[in-house]
Coordinates of C-alpha atoms and ligand atoms in Angstrom, one line a residue:
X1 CA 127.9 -226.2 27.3
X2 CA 124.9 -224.4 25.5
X3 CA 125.2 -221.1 24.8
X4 CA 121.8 -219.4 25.0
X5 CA 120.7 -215.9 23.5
X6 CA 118.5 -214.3 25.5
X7 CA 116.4 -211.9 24.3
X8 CA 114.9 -209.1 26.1
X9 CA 116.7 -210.3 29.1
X10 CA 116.8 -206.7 30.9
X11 CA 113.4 -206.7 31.3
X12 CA 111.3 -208.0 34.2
X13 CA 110.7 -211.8 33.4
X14 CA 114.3 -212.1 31.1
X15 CA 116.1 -210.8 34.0
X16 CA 114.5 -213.6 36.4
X17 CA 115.0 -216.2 33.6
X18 CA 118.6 -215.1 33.0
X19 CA 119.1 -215.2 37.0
X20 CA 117.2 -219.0 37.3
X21 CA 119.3 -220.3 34.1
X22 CA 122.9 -219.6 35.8
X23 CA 122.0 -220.7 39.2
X24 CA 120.4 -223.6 38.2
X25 CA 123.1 -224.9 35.7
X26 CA 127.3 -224.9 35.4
X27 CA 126.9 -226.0 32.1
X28 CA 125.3 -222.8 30.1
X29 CA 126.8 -219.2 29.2
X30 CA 124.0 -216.6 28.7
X31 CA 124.2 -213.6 25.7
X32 CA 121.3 -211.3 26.9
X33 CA 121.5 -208.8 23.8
X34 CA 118.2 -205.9 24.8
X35 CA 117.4 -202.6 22.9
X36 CA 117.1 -201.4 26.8
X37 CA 114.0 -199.3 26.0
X38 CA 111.9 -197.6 29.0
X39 CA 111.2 -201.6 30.2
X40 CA 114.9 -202.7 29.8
X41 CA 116.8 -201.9 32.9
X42 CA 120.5 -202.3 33.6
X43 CA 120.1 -202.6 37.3
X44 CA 117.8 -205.8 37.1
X45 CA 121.3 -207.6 35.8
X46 CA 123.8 -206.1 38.3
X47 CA 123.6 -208.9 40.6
X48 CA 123.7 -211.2 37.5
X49 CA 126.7 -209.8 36.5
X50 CA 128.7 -209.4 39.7
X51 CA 128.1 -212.9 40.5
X52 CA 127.8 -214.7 36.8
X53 CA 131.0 -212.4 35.3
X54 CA 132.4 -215.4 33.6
X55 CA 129.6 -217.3 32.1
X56 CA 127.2 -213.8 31.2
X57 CA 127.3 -210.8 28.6
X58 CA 125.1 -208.2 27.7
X59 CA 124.7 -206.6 24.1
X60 CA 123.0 -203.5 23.6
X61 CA 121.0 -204.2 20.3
X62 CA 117.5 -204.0 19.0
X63 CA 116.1 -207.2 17.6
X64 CA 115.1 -205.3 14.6
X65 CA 118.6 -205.0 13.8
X66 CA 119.6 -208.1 11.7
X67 CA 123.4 -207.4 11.0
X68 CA 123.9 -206.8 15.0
X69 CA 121.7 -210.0 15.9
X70 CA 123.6 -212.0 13.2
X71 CA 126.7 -210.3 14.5
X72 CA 126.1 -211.6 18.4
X73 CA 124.8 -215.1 17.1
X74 CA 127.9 -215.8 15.5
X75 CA 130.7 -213.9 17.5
X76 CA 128.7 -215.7 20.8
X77 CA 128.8 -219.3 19.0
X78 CA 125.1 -218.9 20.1
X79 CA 123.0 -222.3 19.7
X80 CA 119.7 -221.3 21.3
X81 CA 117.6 -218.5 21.5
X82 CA 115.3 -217.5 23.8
X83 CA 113.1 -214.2 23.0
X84 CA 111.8 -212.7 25.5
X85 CA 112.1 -208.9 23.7
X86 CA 108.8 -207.5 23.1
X87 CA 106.7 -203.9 23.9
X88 CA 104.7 -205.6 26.3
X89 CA 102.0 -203.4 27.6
X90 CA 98.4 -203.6 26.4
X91 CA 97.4 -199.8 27.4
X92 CA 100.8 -198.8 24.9
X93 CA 99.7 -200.5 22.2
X94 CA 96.2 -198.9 22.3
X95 CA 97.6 -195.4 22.7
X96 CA 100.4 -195.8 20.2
X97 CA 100.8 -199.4 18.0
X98 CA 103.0 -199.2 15.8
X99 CA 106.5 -200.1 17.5
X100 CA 104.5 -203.2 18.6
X101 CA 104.5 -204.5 15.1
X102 CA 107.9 -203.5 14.6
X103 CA 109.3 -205.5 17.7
X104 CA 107.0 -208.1 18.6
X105 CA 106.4 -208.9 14.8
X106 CA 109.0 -207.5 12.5
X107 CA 112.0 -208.4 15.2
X108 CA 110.3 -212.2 15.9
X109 CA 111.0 -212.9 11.9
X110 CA 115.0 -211.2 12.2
X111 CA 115.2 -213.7 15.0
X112 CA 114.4 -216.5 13.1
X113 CA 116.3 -215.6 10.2
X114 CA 119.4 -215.6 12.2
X115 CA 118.1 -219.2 13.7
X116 CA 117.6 -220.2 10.2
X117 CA 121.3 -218.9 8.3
X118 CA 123.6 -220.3 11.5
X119 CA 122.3 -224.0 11.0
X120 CA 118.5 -224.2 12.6
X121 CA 119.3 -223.0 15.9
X122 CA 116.7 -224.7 19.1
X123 CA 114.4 -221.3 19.2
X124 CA 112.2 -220.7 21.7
X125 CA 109.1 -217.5 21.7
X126 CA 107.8 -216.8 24.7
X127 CA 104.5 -215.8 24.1
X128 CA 101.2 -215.2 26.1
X129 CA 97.7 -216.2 27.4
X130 CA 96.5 -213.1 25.6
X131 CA 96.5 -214.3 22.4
X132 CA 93.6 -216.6 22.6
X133 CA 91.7 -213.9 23.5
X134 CA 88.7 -213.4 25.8
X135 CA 87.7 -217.0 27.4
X136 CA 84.0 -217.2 27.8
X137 CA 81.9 -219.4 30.9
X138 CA 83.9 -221.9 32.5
X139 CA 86.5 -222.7 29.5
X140 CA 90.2 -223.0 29.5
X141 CA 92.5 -222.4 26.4
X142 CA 94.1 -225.4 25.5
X143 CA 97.5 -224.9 23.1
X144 CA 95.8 -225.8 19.6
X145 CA 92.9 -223.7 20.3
X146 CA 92.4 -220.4 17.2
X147 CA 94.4 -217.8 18.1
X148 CA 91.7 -215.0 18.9
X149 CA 93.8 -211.5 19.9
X150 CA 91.5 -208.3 20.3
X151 CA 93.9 -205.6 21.4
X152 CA 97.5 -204.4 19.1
X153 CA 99.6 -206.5 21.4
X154 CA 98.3 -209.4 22.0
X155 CA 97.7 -209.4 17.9
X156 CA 101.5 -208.8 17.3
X157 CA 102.3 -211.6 19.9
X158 CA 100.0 -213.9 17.8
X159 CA 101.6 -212.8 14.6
X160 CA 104.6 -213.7 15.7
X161 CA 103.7 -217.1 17.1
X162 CA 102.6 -217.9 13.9
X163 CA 105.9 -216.7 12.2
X164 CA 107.6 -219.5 14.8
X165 CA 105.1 -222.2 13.4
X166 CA 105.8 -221.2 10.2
X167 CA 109.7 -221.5 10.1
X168 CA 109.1 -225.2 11.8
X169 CA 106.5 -226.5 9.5
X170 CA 108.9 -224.5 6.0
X171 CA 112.6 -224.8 7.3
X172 CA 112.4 -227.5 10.1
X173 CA 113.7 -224.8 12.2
X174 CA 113.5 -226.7 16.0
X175 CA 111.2 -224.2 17.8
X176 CA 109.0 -224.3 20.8
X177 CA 106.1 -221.8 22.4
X178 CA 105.1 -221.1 25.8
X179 CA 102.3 -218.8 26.2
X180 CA 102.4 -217.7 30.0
X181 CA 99.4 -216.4 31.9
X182 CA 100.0 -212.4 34.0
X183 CA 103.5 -212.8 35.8
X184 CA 104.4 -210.6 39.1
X185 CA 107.1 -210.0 41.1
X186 CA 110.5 -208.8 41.5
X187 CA 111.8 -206.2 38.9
X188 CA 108.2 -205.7 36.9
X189 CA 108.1 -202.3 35.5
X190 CA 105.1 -200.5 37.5
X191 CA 102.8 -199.6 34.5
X192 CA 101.6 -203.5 35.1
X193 CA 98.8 -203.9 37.4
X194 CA 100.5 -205.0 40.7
X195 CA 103.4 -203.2 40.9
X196 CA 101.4 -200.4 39.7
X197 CA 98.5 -200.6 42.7
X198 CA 101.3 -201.5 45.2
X199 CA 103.8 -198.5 44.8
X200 CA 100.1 -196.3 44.1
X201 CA 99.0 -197.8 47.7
X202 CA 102.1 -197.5 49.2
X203 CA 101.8 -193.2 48.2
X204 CA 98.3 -193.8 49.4
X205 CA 97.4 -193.1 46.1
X206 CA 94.1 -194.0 44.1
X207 CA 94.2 -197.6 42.3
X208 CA 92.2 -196.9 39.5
X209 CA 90.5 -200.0 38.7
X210 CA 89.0 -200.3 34.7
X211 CA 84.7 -200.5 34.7
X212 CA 83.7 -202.5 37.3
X213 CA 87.1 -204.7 38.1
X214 CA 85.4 -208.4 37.6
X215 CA 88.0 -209.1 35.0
X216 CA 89.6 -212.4 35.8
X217 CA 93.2 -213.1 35.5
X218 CA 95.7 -216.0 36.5
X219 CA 98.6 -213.9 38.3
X220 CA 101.4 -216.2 38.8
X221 CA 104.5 -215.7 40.4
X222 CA 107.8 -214.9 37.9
X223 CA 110.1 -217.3 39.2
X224 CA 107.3 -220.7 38.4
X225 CA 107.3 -219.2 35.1
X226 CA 110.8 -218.9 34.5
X227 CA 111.0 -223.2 35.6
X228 CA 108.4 -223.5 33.5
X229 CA 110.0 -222.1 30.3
X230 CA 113.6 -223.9 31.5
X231 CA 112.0 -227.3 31.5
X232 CA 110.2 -226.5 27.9
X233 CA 113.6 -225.5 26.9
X234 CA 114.8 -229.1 27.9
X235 CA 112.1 -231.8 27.9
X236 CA 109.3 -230.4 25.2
X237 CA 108.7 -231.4 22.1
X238 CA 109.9 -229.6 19.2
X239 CA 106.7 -228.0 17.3
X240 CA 104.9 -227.9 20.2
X241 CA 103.3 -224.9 22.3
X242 CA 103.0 -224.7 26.1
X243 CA 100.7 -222.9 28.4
X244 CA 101.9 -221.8 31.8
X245 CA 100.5 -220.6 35.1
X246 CA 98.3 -221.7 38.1
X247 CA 95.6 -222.4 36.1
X248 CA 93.6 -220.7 38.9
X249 CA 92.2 -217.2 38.1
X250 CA 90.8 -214.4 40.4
X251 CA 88.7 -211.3 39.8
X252 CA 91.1 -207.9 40.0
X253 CA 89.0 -206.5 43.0
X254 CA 90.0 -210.0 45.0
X255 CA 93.6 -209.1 43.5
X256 CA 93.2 -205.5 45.3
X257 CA 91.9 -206.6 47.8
X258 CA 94.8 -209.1 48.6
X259 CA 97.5 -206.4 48.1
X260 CA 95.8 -204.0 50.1
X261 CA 95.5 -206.3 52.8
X262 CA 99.0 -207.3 53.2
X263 CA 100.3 -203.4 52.8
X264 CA 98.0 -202.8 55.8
X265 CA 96.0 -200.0 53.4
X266 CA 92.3 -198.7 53.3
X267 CA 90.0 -200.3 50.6
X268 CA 88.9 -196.7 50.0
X269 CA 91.8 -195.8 48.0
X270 CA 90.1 -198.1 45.1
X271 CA 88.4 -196.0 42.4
X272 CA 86.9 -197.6 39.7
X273 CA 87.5 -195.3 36.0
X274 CA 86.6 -195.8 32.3
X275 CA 87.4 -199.1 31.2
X276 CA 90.2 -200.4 28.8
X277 CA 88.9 -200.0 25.6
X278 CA 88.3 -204.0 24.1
X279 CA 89.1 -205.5 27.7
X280 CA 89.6 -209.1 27.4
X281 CA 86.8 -210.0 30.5
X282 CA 88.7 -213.3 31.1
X283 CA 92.2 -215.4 30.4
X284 CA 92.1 -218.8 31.7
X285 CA 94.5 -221.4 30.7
X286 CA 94.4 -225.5 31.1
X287 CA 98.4 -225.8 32.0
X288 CA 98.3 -230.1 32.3
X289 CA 100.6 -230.1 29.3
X290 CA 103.1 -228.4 30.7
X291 CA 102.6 -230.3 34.1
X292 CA 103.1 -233.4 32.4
X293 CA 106.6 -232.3 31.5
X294 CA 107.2 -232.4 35.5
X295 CA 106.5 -229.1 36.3
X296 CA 103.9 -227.3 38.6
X297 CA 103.8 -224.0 40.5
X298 CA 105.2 -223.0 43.8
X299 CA 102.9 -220.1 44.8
X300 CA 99.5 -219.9 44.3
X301 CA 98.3 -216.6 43.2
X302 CA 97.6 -215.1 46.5
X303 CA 101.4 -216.4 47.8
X304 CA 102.4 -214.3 44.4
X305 CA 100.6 -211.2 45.2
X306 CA 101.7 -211.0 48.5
X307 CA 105.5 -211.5 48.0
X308 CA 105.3 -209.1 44.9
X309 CA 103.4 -206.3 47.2
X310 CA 106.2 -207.1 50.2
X311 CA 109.3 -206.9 47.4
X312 CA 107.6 -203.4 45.7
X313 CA 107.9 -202.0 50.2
X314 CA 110.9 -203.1 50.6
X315 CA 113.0 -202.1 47.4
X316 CA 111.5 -198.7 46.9
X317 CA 115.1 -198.2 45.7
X318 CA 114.0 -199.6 42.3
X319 CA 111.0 -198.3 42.0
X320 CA 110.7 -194.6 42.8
X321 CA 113.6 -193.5 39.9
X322 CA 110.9 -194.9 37.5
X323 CA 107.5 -193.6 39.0
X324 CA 109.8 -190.2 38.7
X325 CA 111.3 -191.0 35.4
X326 CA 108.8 -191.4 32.0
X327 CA 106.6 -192.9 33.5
X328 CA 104.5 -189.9 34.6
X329 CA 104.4 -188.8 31.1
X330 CA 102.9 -192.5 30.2
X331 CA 100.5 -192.5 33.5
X332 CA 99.1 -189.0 32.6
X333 CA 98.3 -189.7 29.0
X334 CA 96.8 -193.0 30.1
X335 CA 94.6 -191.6 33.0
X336 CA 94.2 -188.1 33.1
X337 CA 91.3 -188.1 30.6
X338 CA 89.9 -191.4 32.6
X339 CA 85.9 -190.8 33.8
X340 CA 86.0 -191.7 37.4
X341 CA 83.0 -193.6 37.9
X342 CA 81.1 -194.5 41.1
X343 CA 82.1 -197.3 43.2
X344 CA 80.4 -200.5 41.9
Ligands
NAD401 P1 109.2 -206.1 29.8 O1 108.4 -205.0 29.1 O2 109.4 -206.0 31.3 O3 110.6 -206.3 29.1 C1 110.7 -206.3 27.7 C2 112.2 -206.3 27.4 O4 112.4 -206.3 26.0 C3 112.9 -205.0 27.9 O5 114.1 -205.3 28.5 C4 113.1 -204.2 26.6 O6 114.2 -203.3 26.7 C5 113.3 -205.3 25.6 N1 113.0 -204.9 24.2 C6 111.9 -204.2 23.8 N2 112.0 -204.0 22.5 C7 113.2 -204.5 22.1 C8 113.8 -204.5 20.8 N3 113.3 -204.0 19.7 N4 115.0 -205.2 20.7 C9 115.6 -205.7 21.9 N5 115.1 -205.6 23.1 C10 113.8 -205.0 23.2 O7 108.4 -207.4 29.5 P2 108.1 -208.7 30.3 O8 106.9 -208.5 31.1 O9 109.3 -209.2 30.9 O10 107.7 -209.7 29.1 C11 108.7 -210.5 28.5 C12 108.1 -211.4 27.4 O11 107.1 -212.2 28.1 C13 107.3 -210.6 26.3 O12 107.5 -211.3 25.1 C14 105.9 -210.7 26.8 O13 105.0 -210.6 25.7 C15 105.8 -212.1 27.4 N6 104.8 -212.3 28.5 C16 104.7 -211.4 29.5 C17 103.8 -211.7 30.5 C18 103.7 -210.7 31.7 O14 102.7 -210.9 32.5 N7 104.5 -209.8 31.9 C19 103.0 -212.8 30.5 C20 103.2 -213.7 29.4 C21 104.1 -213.4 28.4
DAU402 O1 98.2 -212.3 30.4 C1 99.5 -212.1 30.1 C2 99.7 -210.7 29.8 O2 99.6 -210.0 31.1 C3 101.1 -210.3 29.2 O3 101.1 -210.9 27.9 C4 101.2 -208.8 29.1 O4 102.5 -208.5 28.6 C5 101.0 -208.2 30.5 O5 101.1 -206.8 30.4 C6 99.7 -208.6 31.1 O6 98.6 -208.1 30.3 P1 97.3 -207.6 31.1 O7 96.6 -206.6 30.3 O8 96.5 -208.7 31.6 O9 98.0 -206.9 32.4 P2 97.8 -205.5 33.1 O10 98.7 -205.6 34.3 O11 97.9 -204.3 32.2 O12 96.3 -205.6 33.6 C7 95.9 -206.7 34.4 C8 94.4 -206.5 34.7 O13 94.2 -205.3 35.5 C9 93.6 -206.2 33.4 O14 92.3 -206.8 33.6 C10 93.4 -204.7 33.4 C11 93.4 -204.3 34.8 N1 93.9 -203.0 35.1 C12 95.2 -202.7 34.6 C13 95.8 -201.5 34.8 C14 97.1 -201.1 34.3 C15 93.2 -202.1 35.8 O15 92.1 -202.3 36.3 N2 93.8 -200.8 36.0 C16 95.0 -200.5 35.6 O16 95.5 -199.3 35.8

C-alpha cells in the first residue's frame, strides 16, 4: 500500500491527479492536505470522495504550517509526497508577489523538512516549463538546461526546484521533478487562459489577447499530465527531473481561434490589450525523457482545447459561482487599466 500526500490536491491539476491515482491503483490511500485558497475548491473532490471514501482524506492546512504538515505526515503514516500546492498565476504574482515566495518557496522547504525528519520520504515537486524561461528560435528546453525564470512565479517555482536538488545532493532525500508545459481542462480556475476565453466567449465577452498574441505555448491536456507525473512517480530515477507535454507548441491566436471555432463564436470578440509585462514570447519543451519512461500523450493540443472549451459549456455549474465570486475583483484590477490596442 503507499500512502501518498498530496499537496495542493483541491486545485485543478491535484484534483485530476488525486482522481487518476485511485482509479488507476487498489493499492494507494491518498492524504490531499490544501490551504483551499481562492484556487482550492472543495467541489473538484466531491466525486473523489463519494466514490474513494475509504482509501481518501482531506486536511485543511497550509504548507507553510510545519507542526500541521508534520502532524498529517505522521498521523497518515505518509511515505510519499507529492506537491502540487503553489499560487500559480503569473498576472498574481506581478500584481502582488509576495505570498508566492511564501508558498511556492518558503512552504517547498516545510515540505522537505517533514520528508527529511520522518525517514527520507520519495518526494516529488511538480514544477513547470516556466522556469527555463523564454526559449529563443527553434530550441527546446532539455531538463539540465540553467534555470532562467523572468516573472515572481516562475522565479519562486525555480527556487524551490533548486531547494528539492539541494535536499538530494545534502540529505539523500529520494526526490524527483517534473516540469510540465500549460495544462487545460476539467476544473482549471478561469483566470488561466482557456477557461478564461471560453467562459468570456461563451458571455460573448471580449478575449483580451496581450500585444499581438504570437506567444507560443504547448497546451496539453490535464489528464496526459497527470500519467505523466504517475509514471515519474514509479519508473524515474531518483535525482532526476522530467519535462512533460506534447512537445508541440501553437501561437495564442491559433489557440483562440480553435476555441472559438468549436463554441460556434465570432473572431470579432478578440481584442488585443497591453501586454503582460516581461512576457515569456515562447516555452517549448524536448519531452523524449519522459517518453522513454513509456509514456506519451493522448491529445494533441488542439484535441485539448477543444474538450476543455466543450467541458467549460457544459458544466457552467462550476464555473459561473467563480466568475461571480473574487474573481471580478482579480479581473478588474488585472484589465481595467489595460490599453486596448488595434487589431494586429
Ligand atoms: P491551482 O492554482 O489550480 O491550484 C493550487 C492549489 O494549491 C489550490 O488547491 C490551493 O488551494 C493550493 N494552495 C495554494 N497555496 C497553498 C498553501 N500555502 N498550502 C496548501 N495549499 C495551498 O494550480 P494548478 O494549475 O493545479 O497547478 C498545480 C501545480 O502545478 C503548481 O505547483 C503549478 O506551479 C504547477 N504547474 C501548473 C501548470 C498549469 O498549466 N496549470 C503547468 C505546469 C506546472
Ligand atoms: O507553462 C506552464 C505554466 O502555464 C504554469 O506553470 C502556470 O501555473 C500557468 O498559469 C501557465 O502560465 P502561463 O502564463 O503560460 O498561462 P496563462 O494561462 O496565464 O497564459 C497563457 C498565454 O496566454 C500567455 O502567453 C499569456 C496569454 N494570455 C493570458 C491571459 C490570462 C493572454 O493573452 N490574455 C490573458 O488574459
Amino acid at each position: 500500500m503507499r500512502n501518498i500526500l498530496v499537496t495542493g490536491g483541491a486545485g485543478f491539476i491535484g484534483c485530476n491527479f488525486v482522481r487518476y491515482l485511485l482509479e488507476q491503483s487498489s493499492g494507494t490511500e491518498v492524504t490531499v492536505y490544501d490551504k483551499l485558497t481562492y484556487a482550492g475548491r472543495l467541489e473538484n473532490l466531491k466525486a473523489v470522495s463519494e466514490r474513494f471514501g475509504s482509501r481518501y482524506l482531506f486536511i485543511q492546512g497550509d504548507i507553510c504550517d510545519a507542526e500541521k504538515v508534520e502532524d498529517a505526515v505522521a498521523a497518515r503514516h505518509i511515505d510519499t509526497i507529492v506537491n502540487f500546492a503553489a499560487e500559480t498565476h503569473v498576472d498574481r504574482s506581478i500584481l502582488d508577489p509576495d505570498v508566492f515566495v511564501q508558498t511556492d518557496v518558503y512552504g517547498t522547504y516545510v515540505l522537505l523538512e517533514a520528508a527529511r525528519k520522518y525517514g527520507n520520504l520519495r518526494f516529488h515537486q511538480i514544477s513547470t516549463d516556466e522556469v527555463y524561461g523564454h526559449i529563443e528560435g527553434r530550441r527546446r528546453s532539455v531538463e539540465n538546461d540553467a534555470l532562467a525564470p523572468r516573472s515572481p512565479y516562475s522565479a519562486s517555482k525555480a527556487s524551490a526546484d533548486l531547494f528539492v536538488s539541494a535536499y538530494h545532493i545534502t540529505y539523500d532525500l529520494p526526490v524527483t521533478i517534473s516540469r510540465g508545459a500549460n495544462n487545460i481542462g476539467p476544473f482549471q480556475y478561469p483566470e488561466k487562459v482557456v477557461p478564461l476565453f471560453v467562459t468570456n466567449a461563451l458571455e460573448s465577452m471580449p478575449l483580451p489577447v496581450y500585444g499581438d498574441g504570437k506567444q507560443m505555448r504547448d497546451y496539453q491536456f490535464v489528464a496526459d499530465h497527470c500519467a505523466a507525473i504517475d509514471l515519474i512517480l514509479r519508473r524515474g530515477r531518483i535525482g532526476e527531473s522530467y519535462n512533460i507535454g506534447t512537445g508541440a507548441e501553437m501561437t495564442n491566436l491559433a489557440m483562440i481561434e480553435i476555441l472559438l471555432d468549436e463554441l460556434g463564436k465570432p473572431r470579432s470578440l478578440i481584442q488585443h490589450v497591453e501586454d503582460r509585462r516581461g512576457h515569456d514570447r515562447r516555452y517549448s519543451l524536448d519531452v523524449s525523457k519522459t517518453m522513454a519512461l513509456g509514456w506519451e500523450p493522448d491529445y494533441t493540443p488542439e484535441e485539448a482545447i477543444r474538450a476543455t472549451a466543450r467541458w467549460y459549456r457544459d458544466n457552467r455549474w462550476w464555473w459561473q459561482p467563480i466568475r461571480d465570486g473574487e474573481f471580478k475583483d482579480f479581473y478588474r484590477a488585472n484589465y481595467a487599466g489595460r490599453k486596448k490596442l488595434e487589431p494586429q
